[in-house]
C-alpha positions as a Markdown table, in Angstrom:
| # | Residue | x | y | z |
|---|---|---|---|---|
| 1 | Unk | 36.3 | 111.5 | 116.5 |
| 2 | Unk | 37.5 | 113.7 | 113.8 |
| 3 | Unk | 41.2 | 112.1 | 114.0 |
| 4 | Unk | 39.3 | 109.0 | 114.3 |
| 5 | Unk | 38.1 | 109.2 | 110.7 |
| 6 | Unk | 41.7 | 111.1 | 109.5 |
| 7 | Unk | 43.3 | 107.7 | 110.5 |
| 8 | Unk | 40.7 | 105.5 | 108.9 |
| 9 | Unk | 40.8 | 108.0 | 105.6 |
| 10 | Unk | 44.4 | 107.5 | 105.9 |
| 11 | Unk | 44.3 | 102.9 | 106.3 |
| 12 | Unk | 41.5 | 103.2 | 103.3 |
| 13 | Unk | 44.1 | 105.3 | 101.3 |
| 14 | Unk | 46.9 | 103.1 | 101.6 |
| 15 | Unk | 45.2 | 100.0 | 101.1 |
| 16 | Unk | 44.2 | 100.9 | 97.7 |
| 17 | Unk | 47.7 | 102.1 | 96.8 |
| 18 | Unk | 48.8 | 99.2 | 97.9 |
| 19 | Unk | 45.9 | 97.4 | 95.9 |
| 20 | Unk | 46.8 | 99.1 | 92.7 |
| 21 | Unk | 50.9 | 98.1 | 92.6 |
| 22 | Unk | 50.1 | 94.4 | 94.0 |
| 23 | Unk | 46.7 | 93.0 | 92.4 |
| 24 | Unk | 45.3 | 92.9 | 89.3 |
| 25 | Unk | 42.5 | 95.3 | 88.0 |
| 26 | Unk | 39.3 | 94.8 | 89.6 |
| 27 | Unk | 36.8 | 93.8 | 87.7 |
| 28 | Unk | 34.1 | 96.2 | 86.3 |
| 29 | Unk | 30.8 | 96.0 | 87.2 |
| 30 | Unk | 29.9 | 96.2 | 83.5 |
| 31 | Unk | 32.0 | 94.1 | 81.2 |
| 32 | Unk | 33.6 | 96.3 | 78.4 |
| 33 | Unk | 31.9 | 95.2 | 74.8 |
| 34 | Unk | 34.5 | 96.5 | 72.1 |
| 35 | Unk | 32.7 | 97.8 | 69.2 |
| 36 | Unk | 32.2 | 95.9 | 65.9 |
| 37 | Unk | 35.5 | 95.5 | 64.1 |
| 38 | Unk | 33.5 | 97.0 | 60.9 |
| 39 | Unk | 34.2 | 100.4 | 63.3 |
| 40 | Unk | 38.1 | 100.0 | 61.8 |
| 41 | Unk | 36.9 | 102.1 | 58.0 |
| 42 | Unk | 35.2 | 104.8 | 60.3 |
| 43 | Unk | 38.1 | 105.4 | 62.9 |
| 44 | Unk | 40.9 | 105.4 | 60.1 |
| 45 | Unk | 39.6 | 108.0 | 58.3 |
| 46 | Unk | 39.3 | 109.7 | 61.9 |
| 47 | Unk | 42.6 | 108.4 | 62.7 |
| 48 | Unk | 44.1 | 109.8 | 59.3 |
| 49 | Unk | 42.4 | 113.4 | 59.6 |
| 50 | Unk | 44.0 | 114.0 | 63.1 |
| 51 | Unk | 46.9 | 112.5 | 62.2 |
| 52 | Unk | 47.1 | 109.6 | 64.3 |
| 53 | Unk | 48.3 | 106.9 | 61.9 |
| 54 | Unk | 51.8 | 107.2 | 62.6 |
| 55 | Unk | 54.5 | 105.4 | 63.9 |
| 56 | Unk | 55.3 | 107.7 | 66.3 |
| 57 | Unk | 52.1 | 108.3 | 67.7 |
| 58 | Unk | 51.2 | 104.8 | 67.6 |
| 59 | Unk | 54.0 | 103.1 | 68.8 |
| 60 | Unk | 54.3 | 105.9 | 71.7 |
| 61 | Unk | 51.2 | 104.4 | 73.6 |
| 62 | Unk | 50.5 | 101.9 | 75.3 |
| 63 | Unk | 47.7 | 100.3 | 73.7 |
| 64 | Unk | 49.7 | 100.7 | 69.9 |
| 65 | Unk | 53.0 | 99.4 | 71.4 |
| 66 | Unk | 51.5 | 96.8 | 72.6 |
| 67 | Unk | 49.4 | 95.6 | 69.5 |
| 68 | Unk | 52.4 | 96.1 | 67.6 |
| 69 | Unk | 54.2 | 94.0 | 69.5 |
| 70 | Unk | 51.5 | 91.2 | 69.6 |
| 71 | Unk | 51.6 | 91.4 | 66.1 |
| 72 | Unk | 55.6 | 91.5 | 65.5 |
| 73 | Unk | 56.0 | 88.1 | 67.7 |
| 74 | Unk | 52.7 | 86.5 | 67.2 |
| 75 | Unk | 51.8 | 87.2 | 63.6 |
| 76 | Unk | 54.6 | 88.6 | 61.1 |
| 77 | Unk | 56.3 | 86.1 | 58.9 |
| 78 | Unk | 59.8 | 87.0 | 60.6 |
| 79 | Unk | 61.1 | 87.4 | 63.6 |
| 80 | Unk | 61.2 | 90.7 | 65.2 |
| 81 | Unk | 64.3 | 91.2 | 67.2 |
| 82 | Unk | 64.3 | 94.7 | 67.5 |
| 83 | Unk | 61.1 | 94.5 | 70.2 |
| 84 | Unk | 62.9 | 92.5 | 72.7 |
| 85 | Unk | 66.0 | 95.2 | 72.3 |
| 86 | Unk | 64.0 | 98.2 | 73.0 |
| 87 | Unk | 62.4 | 96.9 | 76.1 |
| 88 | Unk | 65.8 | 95.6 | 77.4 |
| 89 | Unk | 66.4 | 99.7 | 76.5 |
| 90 | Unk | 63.4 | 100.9 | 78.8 |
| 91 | Unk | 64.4 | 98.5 | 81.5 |
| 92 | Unk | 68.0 | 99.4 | 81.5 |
| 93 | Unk | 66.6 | 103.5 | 81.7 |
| 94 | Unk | 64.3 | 102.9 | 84.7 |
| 95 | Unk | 67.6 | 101.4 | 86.3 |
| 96 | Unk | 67.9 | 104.0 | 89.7 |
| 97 | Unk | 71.9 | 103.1 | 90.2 |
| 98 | Unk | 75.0 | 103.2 | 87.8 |
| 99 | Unk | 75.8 | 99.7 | 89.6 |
| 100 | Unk | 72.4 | 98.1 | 88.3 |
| 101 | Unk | 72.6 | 100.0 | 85.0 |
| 102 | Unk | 76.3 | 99.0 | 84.1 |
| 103 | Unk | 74.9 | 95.2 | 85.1 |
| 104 | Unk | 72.0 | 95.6 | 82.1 |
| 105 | Unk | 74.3 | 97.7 | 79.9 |
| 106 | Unk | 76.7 | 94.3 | 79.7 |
| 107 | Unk | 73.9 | 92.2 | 79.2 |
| 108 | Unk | 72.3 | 93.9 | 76.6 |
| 109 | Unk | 75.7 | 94.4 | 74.5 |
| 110 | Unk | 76.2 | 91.0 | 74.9 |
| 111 | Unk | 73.1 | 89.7 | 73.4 |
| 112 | Unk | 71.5 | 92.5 | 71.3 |
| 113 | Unk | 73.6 | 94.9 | 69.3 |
| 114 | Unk | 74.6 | 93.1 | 66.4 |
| 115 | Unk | 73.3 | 94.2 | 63.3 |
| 116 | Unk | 73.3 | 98.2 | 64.0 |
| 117 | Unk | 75.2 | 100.8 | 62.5 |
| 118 | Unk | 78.7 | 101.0 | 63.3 |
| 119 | Unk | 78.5 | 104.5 | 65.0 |
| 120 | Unk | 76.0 | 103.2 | 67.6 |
| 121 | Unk | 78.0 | 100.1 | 69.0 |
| 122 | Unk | 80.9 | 102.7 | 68.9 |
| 123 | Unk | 79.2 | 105.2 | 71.0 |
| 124 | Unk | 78.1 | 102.1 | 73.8 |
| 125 | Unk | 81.8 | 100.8 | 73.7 |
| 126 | Unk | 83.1 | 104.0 | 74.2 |
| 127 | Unk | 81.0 | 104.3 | 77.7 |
| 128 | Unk | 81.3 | 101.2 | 78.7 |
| 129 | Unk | 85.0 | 101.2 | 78.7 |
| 130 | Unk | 85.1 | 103.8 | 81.1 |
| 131 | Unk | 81.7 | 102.2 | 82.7 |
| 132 | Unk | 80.2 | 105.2 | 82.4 |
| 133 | Unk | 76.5 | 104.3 | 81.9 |
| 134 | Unk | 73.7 | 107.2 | 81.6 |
| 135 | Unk | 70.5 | 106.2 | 80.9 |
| 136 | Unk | 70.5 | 107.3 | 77.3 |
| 137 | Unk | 73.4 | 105.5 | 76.6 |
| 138 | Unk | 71.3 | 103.3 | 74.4 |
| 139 | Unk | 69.3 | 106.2 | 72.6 |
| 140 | Unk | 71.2 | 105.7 | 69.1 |
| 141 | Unk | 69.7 | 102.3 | 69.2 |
| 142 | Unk | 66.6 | 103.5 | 70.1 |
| 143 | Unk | 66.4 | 106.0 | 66.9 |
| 144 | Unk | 67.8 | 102.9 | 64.7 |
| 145 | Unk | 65.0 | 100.5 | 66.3 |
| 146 | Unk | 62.3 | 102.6 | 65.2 |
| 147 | Unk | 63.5 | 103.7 | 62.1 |
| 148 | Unk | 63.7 | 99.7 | 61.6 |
| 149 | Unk | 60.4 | 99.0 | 62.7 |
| 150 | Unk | 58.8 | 101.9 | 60.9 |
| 151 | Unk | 59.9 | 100.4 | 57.8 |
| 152 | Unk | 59.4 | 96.7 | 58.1 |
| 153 | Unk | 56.8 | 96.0 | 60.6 |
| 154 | Unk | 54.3 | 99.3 | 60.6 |
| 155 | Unk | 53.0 | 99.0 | 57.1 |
| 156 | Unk | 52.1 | 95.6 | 57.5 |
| 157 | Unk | 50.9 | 96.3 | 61.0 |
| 158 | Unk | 48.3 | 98.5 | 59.8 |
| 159 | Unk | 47.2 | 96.3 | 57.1 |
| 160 | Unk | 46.3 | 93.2 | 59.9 |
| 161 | Unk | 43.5 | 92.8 | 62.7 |
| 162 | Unk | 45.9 | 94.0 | 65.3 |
| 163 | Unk | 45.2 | 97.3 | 63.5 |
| 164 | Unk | 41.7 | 96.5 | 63.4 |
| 165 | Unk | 41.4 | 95.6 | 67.3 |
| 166 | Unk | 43.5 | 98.9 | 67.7 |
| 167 | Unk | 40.6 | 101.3 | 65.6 |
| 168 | Unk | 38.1 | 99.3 | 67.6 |
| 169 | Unk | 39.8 | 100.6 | 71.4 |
| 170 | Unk | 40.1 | 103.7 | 69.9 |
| 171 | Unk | 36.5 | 103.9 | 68.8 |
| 172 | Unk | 35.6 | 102.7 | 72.6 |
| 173 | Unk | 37.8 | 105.6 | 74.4 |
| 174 | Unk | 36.2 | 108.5 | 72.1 |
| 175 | Unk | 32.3 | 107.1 | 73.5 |
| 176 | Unk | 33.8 | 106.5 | 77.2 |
| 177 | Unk | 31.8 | 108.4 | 79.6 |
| 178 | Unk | 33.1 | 108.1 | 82.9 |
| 179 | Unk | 31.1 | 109.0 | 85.7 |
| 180 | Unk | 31.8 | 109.2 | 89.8 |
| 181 | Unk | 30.9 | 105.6 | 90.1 |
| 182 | Unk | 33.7 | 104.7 | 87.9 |
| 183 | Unk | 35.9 | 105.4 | 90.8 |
| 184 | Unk | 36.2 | 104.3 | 94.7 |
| 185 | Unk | 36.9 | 108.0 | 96.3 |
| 186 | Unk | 39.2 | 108.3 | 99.2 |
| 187 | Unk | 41.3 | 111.1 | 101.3 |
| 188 | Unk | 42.0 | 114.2 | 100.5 |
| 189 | Unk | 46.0 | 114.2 | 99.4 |
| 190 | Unk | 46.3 | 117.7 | 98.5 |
| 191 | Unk | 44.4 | 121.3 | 98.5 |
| 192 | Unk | 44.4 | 124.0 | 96.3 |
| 193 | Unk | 42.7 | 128.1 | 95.9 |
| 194 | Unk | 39.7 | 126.4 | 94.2 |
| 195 | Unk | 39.1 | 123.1 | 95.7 |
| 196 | Unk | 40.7 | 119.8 | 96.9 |
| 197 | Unk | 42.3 | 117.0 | 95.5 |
| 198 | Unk | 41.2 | 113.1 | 96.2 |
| 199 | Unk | 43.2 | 110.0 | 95.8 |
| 200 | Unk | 40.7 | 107.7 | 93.9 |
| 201 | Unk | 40.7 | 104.2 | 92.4 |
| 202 | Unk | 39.3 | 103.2 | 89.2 |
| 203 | Unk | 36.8 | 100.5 | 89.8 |
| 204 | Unk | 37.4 | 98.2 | 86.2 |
| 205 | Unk | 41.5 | 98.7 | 86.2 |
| 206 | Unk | 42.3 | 99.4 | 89.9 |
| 207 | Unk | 44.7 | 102.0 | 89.0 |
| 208 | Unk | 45.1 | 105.2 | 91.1 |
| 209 | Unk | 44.3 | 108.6 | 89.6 |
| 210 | Unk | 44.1 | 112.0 | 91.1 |
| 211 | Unk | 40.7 | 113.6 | 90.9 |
| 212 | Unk | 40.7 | 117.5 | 91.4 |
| 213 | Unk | 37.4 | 118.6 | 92.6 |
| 214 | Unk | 37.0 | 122.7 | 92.4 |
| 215 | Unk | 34.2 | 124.2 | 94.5 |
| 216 | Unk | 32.5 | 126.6 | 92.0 |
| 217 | Unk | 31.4 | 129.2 | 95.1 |
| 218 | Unk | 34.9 | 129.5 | 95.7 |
| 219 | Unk | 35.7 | 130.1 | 91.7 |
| 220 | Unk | 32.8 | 132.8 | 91.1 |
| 221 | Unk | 34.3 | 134.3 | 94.7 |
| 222 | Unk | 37.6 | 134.7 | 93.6 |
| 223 | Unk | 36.1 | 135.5 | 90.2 |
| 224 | Unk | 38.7 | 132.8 | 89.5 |
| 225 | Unk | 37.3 | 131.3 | 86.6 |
| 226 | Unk | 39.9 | 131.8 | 83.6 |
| 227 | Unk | 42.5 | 130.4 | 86.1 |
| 228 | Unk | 40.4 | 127.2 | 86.9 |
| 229 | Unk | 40.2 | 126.4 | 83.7 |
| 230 | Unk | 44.4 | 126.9 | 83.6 |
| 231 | Unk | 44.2 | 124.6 | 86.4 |
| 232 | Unk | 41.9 | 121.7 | 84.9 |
C-alpha cells in the first residue's frame, strides 16, 4: 500500500511539472483587483526611500522589464531598437551548444549591431572569426544597451502609466498574504535536519515552487533554532 501511494505521489508530481512548462496559469479562485492607480504618489516615495527607482533594479525584473518594454514599443514616440537586441542577447546566452550559439551569433550581427561603439562590433568580429562564441560574447552590447535605454527611454518611462501600473503591482506584492491554500501540495522531493521539502504548485500562476516545511519538535530538539532561521 505504502508504495502504492509513493507511485501515485510520484504520477501527481509529474503531472503538475509537466502542467507548469506546458499550460497556462490556472486561474485563481479569487481574481486579483490591482489597487487604485492614485496608489502610484504612495509607492514612489516608498520606491524612492528603498531605492528602487532605478534602472537597474527596475529593468532587472520581470515585471519592470516587461512594462518598460510595453511602453518602449507601444507608447514612446520612437522606435526602440535596442529592446529587440537585448532579448536576441538573452536568447543567444541560454543557447546550450557552440553550434546553436554560433547560428544566433550570425544572425544577430547581421541584423542588430549597427549603431554601437566601435570597440563592441570589434570585440564580436574578433570571435566570430575564429567562431569562437561564449555566451557573453555580446556583454559590451549589453552594457551599451542599457546605458542607451537608461538615458532615452527610463525618464520618460517613469513619467507614463506604465510606471503607474508598475507602483500599482508593487503596491499589490507588499499586501500579498499567501496562505497554504494558495498552493496544490505534492511529494516530498527532498529532506533535511529540520524538516522536509514539498514540490507544490501555485494555484493562480501554475508555477512550481519548493516549499520547505521545518518540524519545530525537531528544531527546539536539536536546539537548532539559529540554524533554521540560516536555512529559511
Amino acid at each position: 500500500m505504502a508504495d502504492l501511494e509513493a507511485v501515485l505521489a510520484d504520477v501527481s508530481y509529474l503531472m503538475a511539472m509537466e502542467k507548469s512548462r506546458s499550460q497556462p496559469a490556472a486561474r485563481a479562485s479569487k481574481k486579483i483587483v490591482l489597487p487604485d492607480p492614485s496608489v502610484r504618489s504612495i509607492m514612489q516615495k516608498y520606491l524612492e526611500k528603498t531605492g528602487e527607482i532605478r534602472f537597474e533594479k527596475i529593468f532587472s525584473q520581470r515585471l519592470g522589464f516587461l512594462l518598460l518594454k510595453d511602453f518602449a514599443e507601444n507608447v514612446a514616440e520612437t522606435s526602440c531598437p535596442q529592446i529587440k537586441f537585448y532579448e536576441a542577447i538573452k536568447e543567444y546566452e541560454k543557447l546550450e551548444t557552440p553550434e546553436e550559439r554560433l547560428t544566433k551569433a550570425r544572425e544577430i550581427y547581421d541584423h542588430h549591431i549597427m549603431n554601437y561603439t566601435k570597440e563592441s562590433l570589434q570585440h564580436v568580429q574578433r570571435h566570430l572569426m575564429k567562431n569562437n562564441v561564449p555566451p557573453d560574447l555580446f556583454q559590451p552590447y549589453v552594457m551599451e544597451i542599457c546605458e542607451q535605454l537608461k538615458e532615452d527611454i527610463f525618464p520618460k518611462f517613469l513619467e507614463s502609466d506604465k510606471f503607474t501600473r508598475f507602483c500599482q503591482w508593487k503596491n499589490l506584492e507588499l499586501n500579498m498574504n499567501l496562505t497554504m491554500n494558495d498552493f496544490s501540495v505534492h511529494r516530498i522531493i527532498g529532506r533535511g535536519g529540520f524538516g522536509e521539502v514539498y514540490g507544490c504548485r501555485k494555484a493562480d500562476t501554475g508555477k512550481m515552487y519548493a516549499m520547505k516545511c521545518l518540524d519545530k519538535k525537531r528544531i527546539k530538539l536539536k536546539q537548532g533554532e539559529t540554524l533554521a532561521l540560516n536555512e529559511s
